[in-house]
Amino acid sequence: MRKVIATAALTTLAASLTLGAVQAQSSAQPIIGLITKTETNPFFVKMKEGAQKEATRLGAKLLTAAGKADGDNAGQVAAIENMVAAGAKTILITPSDSKAIVPAIAKARAQGVMVIALDSPTEPASAVDALFATNNYQAGILIGQWAKKAMGTKKAVIATLDLFPGHPVGIARHNGFLAGFGIKGITASTTALVNTSVACAQDSFGDQTKGQTAMENCLQKNPDINVVYTINEPAAAGAYQALKAAGKEKSVLIVSVDGGCAGVRNVEGGVIGATSQQYPLKMASMGVAAGVNYAKTGKKVSGYTDTGVTLITNKAMSGVKSQNGKFGLANCWGQ
């Protein structure tokens, strides 16, 4: 009888300890990691701001890190390892190198970490649990359609100031722009950069100074360029400086993607004809909320969530849905 009682007592004690451990685990502060491409780009500054605000609201601890520059895969790998070691159960990442980051992500997921890509997909997309991002192809479509309408019957001589070779965001925006402009044979699933009807294509790395150099190179190659697509608004600002120096700023149409406050002000000032606005704060806040829910319930998110895109221009074109600069400034990010 004593043995039966003792066994029952031990069983009850074990159950109590297990329950206590579960309760302690569920009540512990969730740790969420955010890894961006850089710390200086206003897009990622706003993303970090959105993540911190949501983490504070939900009682989570936010760890942040970034690469030294766009394309710094090694820095992002080290950040993943450090965050896993620090106890992060969810990591949000904007991958600089969509392929090279995959092994580090796989290692983290094997340890029970949920990984969500923000803004940029991995290759393959299934390397992460989920993606919260702009539909970058649609962002390109919108500015392509607008530019086509704005040019009317005038023959277009196109320059594209792209990101860097192989990045899926750069490819999607570039191809979307051309498809929107009416270039045939391009779809959302086209994975190679298409240069049909492009007079000059240069990489800008999304940087203003490099964008200016890229535009200078294109003008040397073909001084008749009259339409410029840029991967983002810093590259657009650089392109404008090159055009202004050449006395061509009033005869060349610039379109872009981002919707940052500086970019929208450039729309207001006539520097950029139209831009596709995206919403980094929304991406980050959704990611943090999903991470906290995973910590509490063990339920992971999956698949792709479109966080929206809006064409911003002060010169509306029939058949192309858009909002004006006032709307853009009310919903922009950065300084």
Coordinates of C-alpha atoms in Angstrom, one line a residue:
M1 CA 0.0 0.0 0.0
R2 CA 2.9 2.4 0.9
K3 CA 4.5 1.6 -2.5
V4 CA 1.2 2.4 -4.3
I5 CA 0.8 5.7 -2.4
A6 CA 4.5 6.6 -3.1
T7 CA 4.1 5.9 -6.8
A8 CA 1.0 7.9 -7.0
A9 CA 2.7 10.8 -5.2
L10 CA 5.6 10.7 -7.6
T11 CA 3.3 10.7 -10.5
T12 CA 1.3 13.7 -9.2
L13 CA 4.6 15.5 -8.5
A14 CA 5.9 14.8 -12.0
A15 CA 2.6 16.0 -13.5
S16 CA 2.8 19.2 -11.4
L17 CA 6.4 19.9 -12.5
T18 CA 5.4 19.3 -16.1
L19 CA 2.4 21.6 -15.8
G20 CA 4.6 24.2 -14.1
A21 CA 7.2 24.0 -16.8
V22 CA 4.5 24.5 -19.5
Q23 CA 3.0 27.4 -17.6
A24 CA 6.4 29.0 -17.1
Q25 CA 7.2 28.6 -20.8
S26 CA 3.9 30.0 -22.0
S27 CA 4.2 33.0 -19.6
A28 CA 7.9 33.8 -20.5
Q29 CA 8.4 36.9 -22.5
P30 CA 8.5 35.9 -26.2
I31 CA 11.7 36.8 -28.0
I32 CA 11.4 37.9 -31.6
G33 CA 14.4 38.6 -33.9
L34 CA 14.4 41.1 -36.8
I35 CA 17.2 41.0 -39.3
T36 CA 17.2 43.7 -42.1
K37 CA 19.5 44.2 -45.0
T38 CA 20.9 47.4 -43.6
E39 CA 20.4 49.7 -40.7
T40 CA 20.5 53.0 -42.7
N41 CA 17.9 52.5 -45.5
P42 CA 14.7 54.4 -44.4
F43 CA 12.6 51.4 -45.5
F44 CA 14.3 49.2 -42.9
V45 CA 14.4 52.0 -40.3
K46 CA 10.6 52.1 -40.6
M47 CA 10.4 48.3 -40.5
K48 CA 12.4 48.2 -37.3
E49 CA 10.2 51.0 -35.8
G50 CA 7.0 49.0 -36.7
A51 CA 8.4 45.8 -35.2
Q52 CA 9.4 47.5 -31.9
K53 CA 6.1 49.2 -31.6
E54 CA 4.2 45.9 -32.0
A55 CA 6.6 44.0 -29.7
T56 CA 6.1 46.6 -27.0
R57 CA 2.3 46.4 -27.4
L58 CA 2.3 42.6 -27.2
G59 CA 4.9 42.3 -24.4
A60 CA 7.6 40.7 -26.5
K61 CA 11.3 41.3 -26.5
L62 CA 12.7 42.4 -29.9
L63 CA 16.3 41.6 -31.0
T64 CA 17.5 43.5 -34.1
A65 CA 20.5 43.1 -36.4
A66 CA 21.4 44.0 -40.0
G67 CA 24.0 43.4 -42.6
K68 CA 26.8 46.0 -43.1
A69 CA 25.5 46.7 -46.6
D70 CA 22.9 45.3 -49.0
G71 CA 24.2 41.9 -50.1
D72 CA 26.0 41.1 -46.8
N73 CA 25.0 37.5 -46.4
A74 CA 27.7 36.6 -43.8
G75 CA 26.4 39.3 -41.5
Q76 CA 22.9 38.0 -41.7
V77 CA 24.0 34.4 -41.1
A78 CA 25.9 35.5 -37.9
A79 CA 22.8 37.4 -36.8
I80 CA 20.6 34.3 -37.1
E81 CA 23.0 32.2 -35.1
N82 CA 23.3 34.9 -32.4
M83 CA 19.5 35.2 -32.2
V84 CA 18.9 31.5 -31.9
A85 CA 21.5 31.3 -29.1
A86 CA 19.7 34.2 -27.4
G87 CA 16.4 32.2 -27.3
A88 CA 14.5 33.8 -30.2
K89 CA 11.7 31.5 -31.3
T90 CA 10.7 33.6 -34.3
I91 CA 13.1 35.4 -36.7
L92 CA 11.9 37.9 -39.2
I93 CA 14.4 38.5 -42.0
T94 CA 14.8 40.6 -45.2
P95 CA 17.3 38.3 -47.0
S96 CA 20.2 40.1 -48.7
D97 CA 21.1 36.9 -50.7
S98 CA 17.9 34.9 -51.3
K99 CA 19.9 31.6 -51.9
A100 CA 23.0 31.8 -49.8
I101 CA 20.9 32.5 -46.6
V102 CA 18.9 29.3 -46.9
P103 CA 21.3 26.9 -45.1
A104 CA 21.4 29.2 -42.0
I105 CA 17.6 29.4 -42.1
A106 CA 17.2 25.7 -42.3
K107 CA 19.5 25.2 -39.3
A108 CA 17.4 27.6 -37.3
R109 CA 14.1 26.0 -38.3
A110 CA 15.5 22.6 -37.3
Q111 CA 15.8 23.9 -33.8
G112 CA 12.2 24.9 -33.7
V113 CA 12.5 28.5 -34.7
M114 CA 9.8 30.0 -37.0
V115 CA 11.3 32.1 -39.8
I116 CA 9.3 34.7 -41.7
A117 CA 10.8 36.5 -44.7
L118 CA 9.8 40.2 -44.9
D119 CA 9.8 42.2 -48.2
S120 CA 12.1 39.8 -50.1
P121 CA 11.5 36.1 -50.7
T122 CA 14.0 33.3 -50.3
E123 CA 14.9 30.9 -53.1
P124 CA 13.2 28.6 -52.8
A125 CA 10.2 30.4 -51.2
S126 CA 9.6 27.2 -49.1
A127 CA 12.9 27.8 -47.2
V128 CA 10.9 30.0 -44.7
D129 CA 7.6 29.3 -43.0
A130 CA 6.0 32.4 -44.5
L131 CA 6.5 35.6 -46.5
F132 CA 4.9 39.0 -45.7
A133 CA 5.7 41.3 -48.6
T134 CA 4.7 43.7 -51.3
N135 CA 3.7 42.1 -54.6
N136 CA 6.8 43.5 -56.3
Y137 CA 5.7 42.4 -59.8
Q138 CA 2.4 44.3 -59.3
A139 CA 4.4 47.3 -58.1
G140 CA 6.3 47.2 -61.4
I141 CA 3.1 46.7 -63.4
L142 CA 1.5 49.9 -61.9
I143 CA 4.4 52.2 -62.8
G144 CA 4.8 50.5 -66.2
Q145 CA 1.1 51.1 -67.0
W146 CA 1.3 54.7 -65.8
A147 CA 4.5 55.4 -67.8
K148 CA 3.0 54.0 -71.0
K149 CA -0.1 56.2 -70.6
A150 CA 2.1 59.2 -69.8
M151 CA 4.2 58.8 -72.9
G152 CA 1.2 58.7 -75.2
T153 CA 2.3 58.3 -78.8
K154 CA 5.8 59.3 -78.1
K155 CA 8.4 56.6 -78.8
A156 CA 9.9 55.3 -75.6
V157 CA 13.7 54.9 -75.2
I158 CA 13.9 53.1 -71.9
A159 CA 16.7 52.9 -69.3
T160 CA 16.4 50.6 -66.2
L161 CA 18.4 51.2 -63.1
D162 CA 18.2 47.8 -61.4
L163 CA 19.2 46.4 -58.0
F164 CA 22.0 43.8 -58.6
P165 CA 22.1 40.5 -60.5
G166 CA 19.9 37.7 -59.5
H167 CA 17.8 39.3 -56.7
P168 CA 14.2 38.2 -56.9
V169 CA 12.8 41.7 -55.9
G170 CA 14.9 43.4 -58.5
I171 CA 13.8 40.9 -61.2
A172 CA 10.1 41.2 -60.2
R173 CA 10.0 45.0 -60.2
H174 CA 11.9 45.3 -63.5
N175 CA 9.9 42.7 -65.3
G176 CA 6.6 44.0 -63.9
F177 CA 7.5 47.5 -65.2
L178 CA 8.2 46.1 -68.7
A179 CA 5.0 44.0 -68.7
G180 CA 3.0 47.0 -67.6
F181 CA 4.6 49.1 -70.3
G182 CA 3.3 46.5 -72.8
I183 CA 6.3 44.3 -73.5
K184 CA 5.0 40.9 -74.4
G185 CA 6.0 37.5 -73.1
I186 CA 6.5 38.5 -69.4
T187 CA 4.5 37.1 -66.5
A188 CA 4.8 37.0 -62.8
S189 CA 6.6 33.7 -63.0
T190 CA 9.3 35.0 -65.3
T191 CA 12.5 34.5 -63.2
A192 CA 15.1 36.0 -65.5
L193 CA 15.6 39.7 -66.1
V194 CA 14.1 40.6 -69.4
N195 CA 15.7 43.4 -71.4
T196 CA 13.5 43.4 -74.4
S197 CA 13.0 47.1 -75.6
V198 CA 15.5 48.3 -73.0
A199 CA 18.1 50.7 -74.4
C200 CA 20.3 50.6 -71.3
A201 CA 20.3 48.5 -68.2
Q202 CA 22.6 49.3 -65.2
D203 CA 22.8 48.1 -61.6
S204 CA 22.3 50.8 -59.0
F205 CA 22.3 48.6 -55.8
G206 CA 19.4 50.8 -54.7
D207 CA 22.0 53.6 -53.9
Q208 CA 21.7 57.3 -54.8
T209 CA 25.3 57.8 -55.8
K210 CA 25.5 54.6 -57.8
G211 CA 22.1 55.4 -59.4
Q212 CA 23.6 58.7 -60.6
T213 CA 26.6 56.9 -62.0
A214 CA 24.4 54.4 -63.7
M215 CA 22.3 57.1 -65.3
E216 CA 25.5 58.9 -66.5
N217 CA 26.6 55.6 -68.1
C218 CA 23.2 55.2 -69.8
L219 CA 23.2 58.7 -71.2
Q220 CA 26.7 58.1 -72.6
K221 CA 25.3 54.9 -74.2
N222 CA 22.2 56.5 -75.6
P223 CA 21.5 60.3 -75.1
D224 CA 17.9 59.8 -76.4
I225 CA 16.7 58.0 -73.3
N226 CA 13.3 59.5 -72.2
V227 CA 11.9 56.9 -69.8
V228 CA 13.8 55.8 -66.7
Y229 CA 12.7 52.9 -64.4
T230 CA 14.5 52.8 -61.0
I231 CA 14.5 49.9 -58.5
N232 CA 13.8 52.4 -55.7
E233 CA 13.6 56.1 -54.9
P234 CA 17.2 56.7 -53.8
A235 CA 18.3 55.4 -57.3
A236 CA 15.7 57.7 -58.8
A237 CA 17.1 60.7 -57.0
G238 CA 20.5 59.8 -58.3
A239 CA 19.2 59.4 -61.8
Y240 CA 17.6 62.9 -61.6
Q241 CA 20.9 64.5 -60.6
A242 CA 22.6 63.0 -63.7
L243 CA 19.8 64.1 -65.9
K244 CA 19.8 67.6 -64.4
A245 CA 23.6 67.9 -65.0
A246 CA 23.0 66.9 -68.6
G247 CA 20.1 69.4 -69.0
K248 CA 17.6 66.6 -69.6
E249 CA 15.6 66.6 -66.3
K250 CA 12.5 68.1 -67.9
S251 CA 12.4 65.8 -71.0
V252 CA 12.8 62.4 -69.2
L253 CA 10.1 60.6 -67.3
I254 CA 11.3 58.8 -64.1
V255 CA 9.2 56.1 -62.3
S256 CA 10.1 54.2 -59.2
V257 CA 9.1 51.9 -56.3
D258 CA 9.1 52.5 -52.5
G259 CA 6.7 55.3 -51.3
G260 CA 9.1 56.7 -48.7
C261 CA 8.5 60.3 -47.6
A262 CA 11.5 61.6 -49.5
G263 CA 10.3 59.8 -52.6
V264 CA 6.8 61.1 -52.3
R265 CA 8.1 64.6 -51.9
N266 CA 10.0 64.1 -55.1
V267 CA 6.7 63.1 -56.7
E268 CA 5.2 66.3 -55.4
G269 CA 8.2 68.2 -56.8
G270 CA 8.1 66.7 -60.2
V271 CA 11.4 64.7 -59.9
I272 CA 9.6 61.4 -60.0
G273 CA 6.5 61.0 -62.2
A274 CA 5.0 58.1 -60.2
T275 CA 6.0 55.6 -57.6
S276 CA 4.5 52.4 -56.2
Q277 CA 4.2 52.8 -52.4
Q278 CA 4.8 49.8 -50.1
Y279 CA 4.3 49.4 -46.4
P280 CA 7.3 48.1 -44.3
L281 CA 5.6 49.0 -41.0
K282 CA 2.8 46.6 -41.8
M283 CA 5.1 43.8 -42.8
A284 CA 7.0 44.1 -39.5
S285 CA 4.0 44.4 -37.2
M286 CA 2.3 41.4 -38.8
G287 CA 5.5 39.4 -38.4
V288 CA 5.9 40.3 -34.7
A289 CA 2.2 39.4 -34.1
A290 CA 2.7 36.1 -35.8
G291 CA 5.8 35.4 -33.7
V292 CA 4.1 36.2 -30.4
N293 CA 1.1 33.9 -31.4
Y294 CA 3.6 31.1 -32.2
A295 CA 5.2 31.5 -28.8
K296 CA 1.9 31.3 -27.0
T297 CA 0.1 28.6 -29.1
G298 CA 2.8 26.8 -31.1
K299 CA 0.9 27.6 -34.3
K300 CA 3.0 28.7 -37.2
V301 CA 1.9 30.9 -40.1
S302 CA 2.5 29.8 -43.7
G303 CA 2.4 30.9 -47.3
Y304 CA 2.5 34.4 -48.8
T305 CA 0.7 37.5 -47.4
D306 CA 0.4 40.5 -49.7
T307 CA 0.9 43.6 -47.7
G308 CA -0.3 46.0 -50.4
V309 CA 0.9 48.5 -52.9
T310 CA -0.5 51.9 -54.1
L311 CA 0.5 54.0 -57.1
I312 CA 1.3 57.5 -56.1
T313 CA 1.3 60.3 -58.7
N314 CA 0.0 63.8 -59.1
K315 CA -0.7 63.2 -62.8
A316 CA -3.5 60.6 -62.8
M317 CA -3.9 58.5 -66.0
S318 CA -7.2 57.0 -67.1
G319 CA -7.4 53.3 -66.5
V320 CA -4.6 53.3 -64.0
K321 CA -5.7 53.4 -60.3
S322 CA -3.7 55.8 -58.3
Q323 CA -3.6 58.1 -55.3
N324 CA -2.1 61.6 -55.1
G325 CA 0.9 62.9 -53.2
K326 CA -1.2 64.0 -50.3
F327 CA -2.3 60.4 -49.7
G328 CA 1.3 59.3 -50.2
L329 CA 2.6 61.7 -47.6
A330 CA 0.0 60.5 -45.1
N331 CA 1.1 56.9 -45.6
C332 CA 4.8 57.3 -46.2
W333 CA 7.8 56.2 -44.1
G334 CA 11.2 57.7 -43.4
Q335 CA 12.1 61.4 -43.2

